[in-house]
mmCIF file of C-alpha atoms in Angstrom:
data_model
loop_
_atom_site.group_PDB
_atom_site.id
_atom_site.type_symbol
_atom_site.label_atom_id
_atom_site.label_comp_id
_atom_site.label_asym_id
_atom_site.label_seq_id
_atom_site.Cartn_x
_atom_site.Cartn_y
_atom_site.Cartn_z
ATOM 1 C CA MET X 1 -0.302 0.110 -0.171
ATOM 2 C CA ALA X 2 1.648 3.433 -0.791
ATOM 3 C CA LEU X 3 0.229 6.846 -0.579
ATOM 4 C CA PRO X 4 -0.065 8.982 -3.784
ATOM 5 C CA ALA X 5 2.996 11.725 -3.891
ATOM 6 C CA GLY X 6 0.996 14.408 -3.001
ATOM 7 C CA GLN X 7 -0.420 12.764 0.629
ATOM 8 C CA LYS X 8 3.252 11.500 0.915
ATOM 9 C CA ARG X 9 4.736 14.832 0.476
ATOM 10 C CA LEU X 10 2.861 16.782 2.918
ATOM 11 C CA ALA X 11 3.143 13.825 5.297
ATOM 12 C CA LEU X 12 6.578 14.488 5.252
ATOM 13 C CA ARG X 13 6.272 17.832 5.599
ATOM 14 C CA LEU X 14 4.228 17.543 8.809
ATOM 15 C CA LEU X 15 6.902 15.425 10.535
ATOM 16 C CA ASN X 16 9.454 17.277 9.627
ATOM 17 C CA LEU X 17 11.006 14.444 7.535
ATOM 18 C CA GLU X 18 10.955 16.185 4.092
ATOM 19 C CA ALA X 19 14.398 17.002 3.770
ATOM 20 C CA GLU X 20 15.895 13.576 5.365
ATOM 21 C CA TYR X 21 13.537 11.847 2.564
ATOM 22 C CA THR X 22 14.738 14.093 -0.213
ATOM 23 C CA VAL X 23 18.294 13.067 0.329
ATOM 24 C CA LEU X 24 18.116 9.119 0.999
ATOM 25 C CA THR X 25 15.909 8.808 -1.959
ATOM 26 C CA ALA X 26 18.398 10.738 -4.053
ATOM 27 C CA ILE X 27 20.696 8.227 -3.555
ATOM 28 C CA ASN X 28 21.280 5.789 -6.365
ATOM 29 C CA PRO X 29 19.511 2.681 -5.271
ATOM 30 C CA ALA X 30 22.281 0.911 -6.611
ATOM 31 C CA THR X 31 24.733 2.369 -4.208
ATOM 32 C CA ARG X 32 22.579 3.183 -1.430
ATOM 33 C CA THR X 33 23.541 1.301 1.908
ATOM 34 C CA TYR X 34 21.754 -1.219 3.823
ATOM 35 C CA GLU X 35 20.884 1.174 6.845
ATOM 36 C CA GLU X 36 19.530 3.899 4.003
ATOM 37 C CA ASP X 37 17.480 1.602 2.260
ATOM 38 C CA ALA X 38 15.722 0.626 6.146
ATOM 39 C CA ARG X 39 15.460 4.171 6.810
ATOM 40 C CA ILE X 40 13.377 4.849 3.927
ATOM 41 C CA LYS X 41 11.349 1.975 4.378
ATOM 42 C CA GLU X 42 10.914 3.366 7.941
ATOM 43 C CA LEU X 43 9.771 6.791 6.740
ATOM 44 C CA ASP X 44 7.487 5.206 4.197
ATOM 45 C CA PHE X 45 5.640 3.885 7.072
ATOM 46 C CA LEU X 46 5.706 6.912 9.280
ATOM 47 C CA CYS X 47 3.902 8.746 6.258
ATOM 48 C CA LEU X 48 1.092 5.689 6.312
ATOM 49 C CA ALA X 49 0.980 5.578 9.562
ATOM 50 C CA HIS X 50 -0.099 9.310 9.398
ATOM 51 C CA GLY X 51 -3.284 8.487 7.569
ATOM 52 C CA LEU X 52 -4.407 6.387 10.503
ATOM 53 C CA PRO X 53 -6.967 7.481 12.891
ATOM 54 C CA SER X 54 -5.931 9.714 15.327
ATOM 55 C CA GLU X 55 -5.856 7.897 18.135
ATOM 56 C CA VAL X 56 -3.673 5.084 16.538
ATOM 57 C CA LYS X 57 -1.542 7.127 14.403
ATOM 58 C CA ASN X 58 -0.591 9.444 17.768
ATOM 59 C CA ASN X 59 0.564 6.155 19.494
ATOM 60 C CA VAL X 60 2.507 4.923 16.364
ATOM 61 C CA LEU X 61 4.333 8.277 15.571
ATOM 62 C CA GLU X 62 5.305 9.049 19.562
ATOM 63 C CA TYR X 63 6.708 5.635 19.258
ATOM 64 C CA TYR X 64 8.896 6.017 16.321
ATOM 65 C CA ILE X 65 9.446 9.970 16.139
ATOM 66 C CA PRO X 66 9.974 11.015 20.292
ATOM 67 C CA GLY X 67 9.924 14.613 18.768
ATOM 68 C CA LEU X 68 6.486 14.480 18.688
ATOM 69 C CA GLU X 69 5.855 15.417 21.790
ATOM 70 C CA PRO X 70 2.386 17.407 22.890
ATOM 71 C CA VAL X 71 2.581 20.765 22.143
ATOM 72 C CA ASP X 72 2.428 23.041 25.466
ATOM 73 C CA ILE X 73 -0.524 25.449 25.093
ATOM 74 C CA ALA X 74 1.071 27.572 27.849
ATOM 75 C CA ASP X 75 4.297 28.387 25.752
ATOM 76 C CA PRO X 76 3.239 31.218 23.762
ATOM 77 C CA THR X 77 6.199 30.103 21.377
ATOM 78 C CA ASN X 78 3.987 27.368 19.946
ATOM 79 C CA HIS X 79 0.809 29.414 19.054
ATOM 80 C CA THR X 80 2.346 29.882 15.977
ATOM 81 C CA ARG X 81 2.554 26.904 13.127
ATOM 82 C CA PRO X 82 6.040 25.700 13.045
ATOM 83 C CA THR X 83 8.709 27.085 10.408
ATOM 84 C CA TRP X 84 8.530 24.059 8.483
ATOM 85 C CA CYS X 85 4.830 24.022 7.975
ATOM 86 C CA THR X 86 5.063 25.869 5.213
ATOM 87 C CA ASP X 87 1.628 26.214 3.171
ATOM 88 C CA ASP X 88 -2.084 26.272 4.363
ATOM 89 C CA GLU X 89 -2.812 22.651 4.434
ATOM 90 C CA ALA X 90 0.011 21.421 5.918
ATOM 91 C CA GLU X 91 -1.040 24.107 8.665
ATOM 92 C CA PHE X 92 -4.560 22.762 8.988
ATOM 93 C CA LEU X 93 -3.918 19.358 9.655
ATOM 94 C CA TYR X 94 -0.879 20.203 11.821
ATOM 95 C CA TRP X 95 -3.324 21.936 14.432
ATOM 96 C CA ARG X 96 -5.471 19.145 13.512
ATOM 97 C CA HIS X 97 -3.393 16.083 14.437
ATOM 98 C CA THR X 98 -0.780 17.573 17.034
ATOM 99 C CA ARG X 99 -1.807 16.733 20.592
ATOM 100 C CA PHE X 100 -2.033 19.715 23.151
ATOM 101 C CA ILE X 101 -0.844 19.521 26.327
ATOM 102 C CA PHE X 102 -0.937 22.336 29.351
ATOM 103 C CA ARG X 103 2.307 21.227 30.890
ATOM 104 C CA THR X 104 1.935 21.276 35.349
ATOM 105 C CA ASP X 105 5.598 19.655 35.702
ATOM 106 C CA ASP X 106 7.376 22.858 36.460
ATOM 107 C CA LEU X 107 4.470 24.513 38.097
ATOM 108 C CA THR X 108 5.075 26.707 40.895
ATOM 109 C CA ARG X 109 2.864 29.481 42.284
ATOM 110 C CA THR X 110 5.182 32.177 41.019
ATOM 111 C CA ASN X 111 4.389 31.029 36.907
ATOM 112 C CA LEU X 112 0.678 29.799 37.496
ATOM 113 C CA ASP X 113 -0.659 33.134 36.427
ATOM 114 C CA ASN X 114 1.591 33.427 32.898
ATOM 115 C CA LYS X 115 0.863 29.853 31.968
ATOM 116 C CA ILE X 116 -2.782 30.563 32.599
ATOM 117 C CA ASN X 117 -2.432 33.848 30.640
ATOM 118 C CA ALA X 118 -0.537 32.101 27.464
ATOM 119 C CA ALA X 119 -3.319 28.800 27.538
ATOM 120 C CA GLN X 120 -5.757 31.574 27.615
ATOM 121 C CA THR X 121 -4.837 33.439 24.386
ATOM 122 C CA PHE X 122 -4.291 29.690 22.646
ATOM 123 C CA ILE X 123 -8.001 28.575 23.711
ATOM 124 C CA GLN X 124 -9.752 31.977 22.495
ATOM 125 C CA ASN X 125 -7.231 32.299 19.361
ATOM 126 C CA ILE X 126 -7.191 28.484 18.245
ATOM 127 C CA LEU X 127 -8.890 26.013 19.967
ATOM 128 C CA ARG X 128 -12.388 27.637 20.419
ATOM 129 C CA SER X 129 -11.772 30.148 17.804
ATOM 130 C CA THR X 130 -14.550 30.030 15.556
ATOM 131 C CA THR X 131 -12.316 31.957 12.686
ATOM 132 C CA HIS X 132 -9.106 30.164 13.108
ATOM 133 C CA SER X 133 -8.424 28.086 10.089
ATOM 134 C CA ALA X 134 -8.154 24.583 11.766
ATOM 135 C CA ARG X 135 -11.754 25.225 13.079
ATOM 136 C CA LEU X 136 -10.797 23.645 15.791
ATOM 137 C CA PHE X 137 -13.958 24.767 17.307
ATOM 138 C CA TYR X 138 -16.054 22.720 15.090
ATOM 139 C CA MET X 139 -14.131 19.200 15.691
ATOM 140 C CA GLN X 140 -16.296 16.046 17.052
ATOM 141 C CA PRO X 141 -15.470 14.329 19.410
ATOM 142 C CA LYS X 142 -13.853 17.626 20.718
ATOM 143 C CA LYS X 143 -10.000 18.514 20.289
ATOM 144 C CA LYS X 144 -8.413 17.410 24.012
ATOM 145 C CA VAL X 145 -5.773 19.411 26.194
ATOM 146 C CA ILE X 146 -3.886 16.613 28.347
ATOM 147 C CA PHE X 147 -3.527 18.017 31.798
ATOM 148 C CA GLU X 148 -1.310 16.108 34.025
ATOM 149 C CA ILE X 149 -2.421 15.756 38.052
ATOM 150 C CA TYR X 150 1.245 14.966 40.280
ATOM 151 C CA LEU X 151 0.953 12.691 42.928
ATOM 152 C CA LYS X 152 3.978 13.778 44.481
ATOM 153 C CA ILE X 153 5.835 11.483 46.702
ATOM 154 C CA ASP X 154 9.654 11.869 48.276
ATOM 155 C CA LEU X 155 10.773 8.107 47.676
ATOM 156 C CA SER X 156 13.467 8.606 49.745
ATOM 157 C CA VAL X 157 11.980 9.211 52.973
ATOM 158 C CA GLY X 158 8.581 7.557 52.225
ATOM 159 C CA GLY X 159 4.856 8.770 53.233
ATOM 160 C CA ALA X 160 1.940 9.833 51.647
ATOM 161 C CA ALA X 161 1.740 11.234 47.819
ATOM 162 C CA GLU X 162 0.185 14.849 47.753
ATOM 163 C CA ILE X 163 -1.097 17.235 45.229
ATOM 164 C CA ASP X 164 0.049 20.538 45.183
ATOM 165 C CA ASP X 165 -2.604 23.403 45.186
ATOM 166 C CA GLU X 166 -1.120 24.933 41.967
ATOM 167 C CA ASN X 167 -1.939 21.888 40.382
ATOM 168 C CA LEU X 168 -5.663 21.729 40.850
ATOM 169 C CA GLU X 169 -5.781 25.743 40.749
ATOM 170 C CA ALA X 170 -4.477 25.558 37.272
ATOM 171 C CA LEU X 171 -7.235 22.753 36.766
ATOM 172 C CA TRP X 172 -10.063 25.101 37.594
ATOM 173 C CA ARG X 173 -8.758 28.155 36.024
ATOM 174 C CA LEU X 174 -8.139 25.972 32.581
ATOM 175 C CA LEU X 175 -11.757 24.623 32.947
ATOM 176 C CA GLU X 176 -13.407 28.297 33.521
ATOM 177 C CA LEU X 177 -11.027 29.141 30.380
ATOM 178 C CA LEU X 178 -12.762 26.259 28.315
ATOM 179 C CA ASN X 179 -16.555 27.668 29.591
ATOM 180 C CA GLY X 180 -16.934 24.615 31.611
ATOM 181 C CA GLU X 181 -16.597 22.046 29.120
ATOM 182 C CA MET X 182 -14.770 18.961 30.265
ATOM 183 C CA GLY X 183 -14.863 17.331 26.979
ATOM 184 C CA HIS X 184 -11.885 19.469 25.950
ATOM 185 C CA LEU X 185 -9.510 17.795 28.936
ATOM 186 C CA GLN X 186 -7.616 14.600 28.943
ATOM 187 C CA LEU X 187 -6.851 14.212 32.403
ATOM 188 C CA LYS X 188 -3.785 12.037 33.489
ATOM 189 C CA PHE X 189 -2.734 11.072 37.237
ATOM 190 C CA ILE X 190 1.448 11.009 37.595
ATOM 191 C CA TRP X 191 3.499 9.312 40.228
ATOM 192 C CA LYS X 192 6.007 11.981 40.699
ATOM 193 C CA ASN X 193 9.301 11.270 43.081
ATOM 194 C CA ASP X 194 9.874 14.492 44.577
ATOM 195 C CA ALA X 195 13.432 14.083 45.993
ATOM 196 C CA ASN X 196 14.598 16.633 44.004
ATOM 197 C CA LEU X 197 11.938 19.414 43.435
ATOM 198 C CA ASN X 198 13.977 20.720 40.125
ATOM 199 C CA ASP X 199 13.905 17.051 38.273
ATOM 200 C CA VAL X 200 11.329 17.283 35.743
ATOM 201 C CA SER X 201 12.835 14.411 33.816
ATOM 202 C CA ALA X 202 10.907 11.245 32.641
ATOM 203 C CA ALA X 203 12.912 9.191 34.907
ATOM 204 C CA THR X 204 11.276 10.782 37.689
ATOM 205 C CA LYS X 205 7.395 10.292 36.763
ATOM 206 C CA ARG X 206 4.896 7.490 35.871
ATOM 207 C CA GLU X 207 1.628 7.447 34.839
ATOM 208 C CA VAL X 208 -0.837 5.556 37.404
ATOM 209 C CA ALA X 209 -2.183 3.034 35.335
ATOM 210 C CA ALA X 210 -1.467 3.686 32.166
ATOM 211 C CA ASN X 211 -3.792 2.538 29.762
ATOM 212 C CA ASN X 212 -6.287 1.695 32.065
ATOM 213 C CA SER X 213 -4.044 -1.482 33.358
ATOM 214 C CA GLY X 214 -1.671 -2.308 36.165
ATOM 215 C CA PRO X 215 -1.645 -2.573 40.144
ATOM 216 C CA PHE X 216 -2.976 0.901 40.691
ATOM 217 C CA VAL X 217 -6.470 1.040 37.992
ATOM 218 C CA ALA X 218 -8.692 1.663 41.186
ATOM 219 C CA ILE X 219 -6.682 3.927 42.256
ATOM 220 C CA GLU X 220 -6.554 6.138 39.576
ATOM 221 C CA GLN X 221 -10.342 5.526 38.783
ATOM 222 C CA ASN X 222 -11.236 6.712 42.256
ATOM 223 C CA LEU X 223 -9.202 10.016 41.652
ATOM 224 C CA LEU X 224 -10.969 10.401 38.554
ATOM 225 C CA THR X 225 -14.561 9.893 40.299
ATOM 226 C CA ILE X 226 -13.234 12.498 42.602
ATOM 227 C CA VAL X 227 -11.793 14.837 40.018
ATOM 228 C CA LEU X 228 -14.711 15.225 37.985
ATOM 229 C CA ALA X 229 -17.689 15.551 40.641
ATOM 230 C CA ALA X 230 -15.797 18.306 41.627
ATOM 231 C CA ALA X 231 -15.428 19.553 38.064
ATOM 232 C CA ARG X 232 -18.789 19.251 37.301
ATOM 233 C CA HIS X 233 -19.737 21.048 40.556
ATOM 234 C CA TYR X 234 -17.794 23.481 39.865
ATOM 235 C CA THR X 235 -19.102 23.964 36.523
ATOM 236 C CA THR X 236 -22.507 24.264 37.441
ATOM 237 C CA CYS X 237 -21.965 26.689 40.209
ATOM 238 C CA MET X 238 -19.564 29.060 37.052
ATOM 239 C CA HIS X 239 -23.115 28.904 35.315
ATOM 240 C CA ALA X 240 -25.315 29.893 37.737
ATOM 241 C CA PRO X 241 -27.701 32.855 37.252
ATOM 242 C CA ALA X 242 -26.113 35.870 37.958
ATOM 243 C CA THR X 243 -29.129 36.971 39.899
ATOM 244 C CA ILE X 244 -27.695 33.936 42.737
ATOM 245 C CA ASN X 245 -25.189 35.948 45.265
ATOM 246 C CA SER X 246 -21.832 34.599 45.599
ATOM 247 C CA ILE X 247 -22.068 32.619 48.260
ATOM 248 C CA LYS X 248 -24.947 30.685 47.213
ATOM 249 C CA ARG X 249 -23.298 30.214 43.648
ATOM 250 C CA TRP X 250 -20.342 28.668 45.416
ATOM 251 C CA ALA X 251 -21.726 26.629 48.296
#
């Protein structure tokens, strides 16, 4: 199964692999090395994978291309299309297929407001804009933003896991920016070894019950139930009529 030339070229652009593919395929097949042939086949496979349904595609591409990590909406530099995304069709597909995240592993009381302000700009101008070229506002199911809730524990001394106040505050404020639409959020719970407060590397964290499997599924489900119930209550209060005073509204 092969992609039409135009679709393959577009996929290569979106994956930022066009230059590498052009160089490799320009080499005389008779003189190409085994490694070069293998890399061409791998790039062909990645182009095919790009046309798969989004959930399958994201898993395949994330495995093969570590650079395709979710885009942090709290970073203003991510609010414009990449320089390699050179035409309108490529930009449309970039926003449609790129995963979004509100990064919380580096969240502090000091940077919380700046992150929320940047996320607000992204949500207004891209995610929920009715005029943005990618038309994400009209996608069904809704385009999601990954939000990670960190269960922090210092494994060097033991003790119970804790969730920072800033982590939960960011969730409520982000939910407010989304007009209470939980369908835009993909919640993940992450074990975080907090022995070194400044270490946010992948080695210090692990998803709780990734893919709904493993020994911590019950913990994940209980946490999700609690957070979703709180989020629904928050949304109900947020949308209460203006005639209700603030004490009753948030009771």
